mmCIF file of C-alpha atoms in Angstrom:
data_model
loop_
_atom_site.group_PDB
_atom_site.id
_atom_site.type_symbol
_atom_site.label_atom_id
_atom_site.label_comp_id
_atom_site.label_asym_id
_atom_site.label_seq_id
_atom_site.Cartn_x
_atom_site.Cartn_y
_atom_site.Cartn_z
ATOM 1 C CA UNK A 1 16.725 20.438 -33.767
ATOM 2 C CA UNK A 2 17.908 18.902 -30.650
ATOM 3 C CA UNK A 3 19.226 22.920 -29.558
ATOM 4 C CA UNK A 4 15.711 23.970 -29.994
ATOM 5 C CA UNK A 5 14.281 20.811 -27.938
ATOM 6 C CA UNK A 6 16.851 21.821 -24.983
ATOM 7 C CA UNK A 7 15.914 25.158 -25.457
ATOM 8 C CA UNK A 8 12.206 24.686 -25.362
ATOM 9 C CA UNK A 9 12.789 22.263 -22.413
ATOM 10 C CA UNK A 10 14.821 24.835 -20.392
ATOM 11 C CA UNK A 11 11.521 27.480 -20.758
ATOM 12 C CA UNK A 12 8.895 24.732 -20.084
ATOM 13 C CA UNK A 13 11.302 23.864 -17.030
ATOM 14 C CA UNK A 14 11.723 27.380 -16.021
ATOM 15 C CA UNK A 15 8.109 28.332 -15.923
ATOM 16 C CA UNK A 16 6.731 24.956 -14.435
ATOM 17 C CA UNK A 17 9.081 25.609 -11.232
ATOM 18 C CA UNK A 18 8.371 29.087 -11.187
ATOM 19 C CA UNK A 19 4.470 28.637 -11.359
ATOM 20 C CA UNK A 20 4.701 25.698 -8.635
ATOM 21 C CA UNK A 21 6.977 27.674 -6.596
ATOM 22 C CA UNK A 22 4.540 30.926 -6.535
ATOM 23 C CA UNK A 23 1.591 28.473 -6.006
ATOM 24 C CA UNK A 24 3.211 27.416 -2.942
ATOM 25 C CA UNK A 25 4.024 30.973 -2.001
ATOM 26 C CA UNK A 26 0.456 32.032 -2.361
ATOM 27 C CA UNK A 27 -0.816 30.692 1.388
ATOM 28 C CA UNK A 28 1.041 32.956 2.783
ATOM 29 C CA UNK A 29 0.594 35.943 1.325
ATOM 30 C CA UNK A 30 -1.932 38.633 2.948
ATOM 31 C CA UNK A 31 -1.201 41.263 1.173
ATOM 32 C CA UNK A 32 -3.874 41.361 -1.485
ATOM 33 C CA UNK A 33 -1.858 44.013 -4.344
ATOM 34 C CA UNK A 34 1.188 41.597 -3.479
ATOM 35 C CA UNK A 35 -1.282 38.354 -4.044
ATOM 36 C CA UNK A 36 -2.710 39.992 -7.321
ATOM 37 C CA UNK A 37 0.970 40.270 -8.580
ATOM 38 C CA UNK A 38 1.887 36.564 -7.991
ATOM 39 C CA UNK A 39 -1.682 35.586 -9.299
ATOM 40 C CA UNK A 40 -0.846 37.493 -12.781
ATOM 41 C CA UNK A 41 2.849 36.216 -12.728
ATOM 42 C CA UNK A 42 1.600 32.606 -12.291
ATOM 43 C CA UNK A 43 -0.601 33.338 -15.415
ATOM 44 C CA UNK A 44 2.240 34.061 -17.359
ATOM 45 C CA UNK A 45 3.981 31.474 -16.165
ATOM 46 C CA UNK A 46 1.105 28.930 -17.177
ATOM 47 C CA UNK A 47 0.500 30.357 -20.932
ATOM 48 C CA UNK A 48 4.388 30.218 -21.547
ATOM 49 C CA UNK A 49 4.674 26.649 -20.274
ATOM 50 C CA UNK A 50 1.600 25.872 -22.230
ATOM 51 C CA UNK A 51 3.358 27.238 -25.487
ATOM 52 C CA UNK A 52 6.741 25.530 -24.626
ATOM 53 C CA UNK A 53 4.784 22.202 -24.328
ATOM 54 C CA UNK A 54 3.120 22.588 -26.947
ATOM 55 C CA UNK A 55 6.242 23.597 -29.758
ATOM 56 C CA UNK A 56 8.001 20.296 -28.579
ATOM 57 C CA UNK A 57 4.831 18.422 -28.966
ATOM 58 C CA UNK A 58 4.942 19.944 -32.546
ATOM 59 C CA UNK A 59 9.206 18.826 -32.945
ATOM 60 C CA UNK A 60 7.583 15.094 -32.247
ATOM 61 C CA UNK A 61 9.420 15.324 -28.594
ATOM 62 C CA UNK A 62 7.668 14.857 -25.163
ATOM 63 C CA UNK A 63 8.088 17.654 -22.369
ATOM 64 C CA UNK A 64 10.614 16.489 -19.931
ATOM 65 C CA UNK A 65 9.832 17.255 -16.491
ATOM 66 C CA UNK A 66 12.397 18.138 -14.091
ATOM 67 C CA UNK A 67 11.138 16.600 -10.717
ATOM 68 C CA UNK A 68 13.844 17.318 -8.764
ATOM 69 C CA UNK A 69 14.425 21.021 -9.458
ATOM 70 C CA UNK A 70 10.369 21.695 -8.764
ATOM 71 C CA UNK A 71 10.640 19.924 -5.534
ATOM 72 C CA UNK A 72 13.372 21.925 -4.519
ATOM 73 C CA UNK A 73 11.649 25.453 -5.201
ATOM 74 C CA UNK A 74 8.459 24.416 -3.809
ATOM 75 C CA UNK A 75 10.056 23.312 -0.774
ATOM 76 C CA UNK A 76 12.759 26.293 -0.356
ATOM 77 C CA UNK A 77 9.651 28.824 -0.861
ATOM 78 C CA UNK A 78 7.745 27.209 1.795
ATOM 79 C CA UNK A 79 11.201 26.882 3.775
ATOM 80 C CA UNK A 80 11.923 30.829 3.188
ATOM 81 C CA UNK A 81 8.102 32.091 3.863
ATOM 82 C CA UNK A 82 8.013 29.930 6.933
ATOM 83 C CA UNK A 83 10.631 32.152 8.680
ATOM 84 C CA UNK A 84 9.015 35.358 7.319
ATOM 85 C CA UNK A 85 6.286 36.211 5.435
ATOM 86 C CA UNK A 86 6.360 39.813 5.136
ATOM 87 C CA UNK A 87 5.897 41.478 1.752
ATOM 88 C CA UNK A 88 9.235 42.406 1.834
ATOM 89 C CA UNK A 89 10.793 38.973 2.151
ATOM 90 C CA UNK A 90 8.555 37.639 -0.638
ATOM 91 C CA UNK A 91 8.557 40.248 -2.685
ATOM 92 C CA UNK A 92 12.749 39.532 -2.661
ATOM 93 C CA UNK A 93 12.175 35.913 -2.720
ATOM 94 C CA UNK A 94 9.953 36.102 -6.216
ATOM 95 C CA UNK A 95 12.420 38.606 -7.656
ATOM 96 C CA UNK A 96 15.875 36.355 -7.271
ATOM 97 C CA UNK A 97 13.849 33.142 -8.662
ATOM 98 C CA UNK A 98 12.524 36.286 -11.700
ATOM 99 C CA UNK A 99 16.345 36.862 -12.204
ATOM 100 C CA UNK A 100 17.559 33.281 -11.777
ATOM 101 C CA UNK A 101 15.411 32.510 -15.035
ATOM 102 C CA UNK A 102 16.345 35.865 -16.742
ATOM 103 C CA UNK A 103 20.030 34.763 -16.747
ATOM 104 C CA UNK A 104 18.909 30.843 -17.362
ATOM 105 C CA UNK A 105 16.993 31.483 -20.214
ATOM 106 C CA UNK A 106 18.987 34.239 -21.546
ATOM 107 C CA UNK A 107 22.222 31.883 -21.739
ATOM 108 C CA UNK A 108 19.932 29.305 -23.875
ATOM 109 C CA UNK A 109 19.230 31.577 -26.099
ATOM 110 C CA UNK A 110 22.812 33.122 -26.466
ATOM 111 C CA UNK A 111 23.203 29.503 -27.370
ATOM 112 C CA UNK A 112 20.568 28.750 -29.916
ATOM 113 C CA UNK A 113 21.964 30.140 -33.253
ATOM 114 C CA UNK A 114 19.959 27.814 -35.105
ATOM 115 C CA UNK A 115 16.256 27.557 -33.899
ATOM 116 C CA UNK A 116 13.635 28.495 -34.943
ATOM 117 C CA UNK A 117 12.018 32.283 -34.639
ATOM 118 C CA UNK A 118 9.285 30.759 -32.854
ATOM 119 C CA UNK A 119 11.549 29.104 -30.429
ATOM 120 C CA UNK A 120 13.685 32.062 -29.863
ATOM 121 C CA UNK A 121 11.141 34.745 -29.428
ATOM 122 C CA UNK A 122 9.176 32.066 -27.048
ATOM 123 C CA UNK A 123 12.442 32.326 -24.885
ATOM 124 C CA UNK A 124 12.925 35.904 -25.705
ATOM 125 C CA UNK A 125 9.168 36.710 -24.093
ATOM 126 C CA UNK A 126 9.923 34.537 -21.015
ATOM 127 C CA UNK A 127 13.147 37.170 -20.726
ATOM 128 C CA UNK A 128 11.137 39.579 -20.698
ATOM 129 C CA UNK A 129 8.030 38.619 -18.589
ATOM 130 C CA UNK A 130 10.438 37.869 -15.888
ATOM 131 C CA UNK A 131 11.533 41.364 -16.298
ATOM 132 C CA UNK A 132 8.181 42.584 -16.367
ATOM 133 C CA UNK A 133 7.277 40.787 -12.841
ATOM 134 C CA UNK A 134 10.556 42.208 -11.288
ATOM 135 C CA UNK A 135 9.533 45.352 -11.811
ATOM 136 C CA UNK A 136 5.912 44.920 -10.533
ATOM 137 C CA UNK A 137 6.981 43.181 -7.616
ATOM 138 C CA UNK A 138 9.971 45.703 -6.551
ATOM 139 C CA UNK A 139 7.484 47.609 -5.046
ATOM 140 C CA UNK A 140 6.409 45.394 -2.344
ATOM 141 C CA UNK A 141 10.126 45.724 -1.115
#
């Protein structure tokens, strides 16, 4: 059980930073497809945290938050979109922090022999809505 609370941890981490992080993004985006993208990914993000919180509330655990990690997206993303906020350099900014949690999440769950299917595929559809939003947002590169 306590593989499954990590790994349920790790996505509810993963999508809380990623859903701050874009949130913080969002004032300085113009570009309205662009903004629609981000809007939809931060949906995503929300429902799979949701779910994450949720299946350890189930396990009898509490969601750990990870303070320090969100603080440091939020304020690299309003670091990196101070310097430039072109499409482009969003666009590229969203798609490393998308592959950052591909290969995060995806090393959890090369981990987690013995979780449950609910757990796994939970991880397994965060793997794949990050691949989803890379694609959308490529092509604002």
């Amino acid at each position: 059980m306590e593989k499954e609370i990590q790994l349920l941890n790790k996505i509810y981490w993963g999508t809380e930073i990623g859903s701050k992080a874009l949130n913080a993004l969002l004032p300085k985006v113009n570009n309205p497809p662009l903004r629609r993208a981000i809007i939809t990914q931060i949906n995503e993000y929300d429902k799979i945290n949701s779910d994450a919180k949720y299946q350890i509330s189930a396990l009898g655990k509490k969601a750990k938050k990870n303070l320090f990690s969100t603080a440091s997206a939020i304020m690299e993303s309003k670091m990196n979109s101070a310097v430039n906020s072109s499409p482009s350099h969003i666009a590229e900014m969203i798609i490393k922090g998308s592959n950052m949690g591909i290969i995060n999440i995806t090393k959890e769950l090369n981990r987690a022999t013995f979780c449950s299917p609910t757990t796994y595929n939970l991880g397994k559809k965060l793997v794949k809505t990050e691949e989803e939003n890379v694609t959308r947002i490529k092509s604002f590169l």
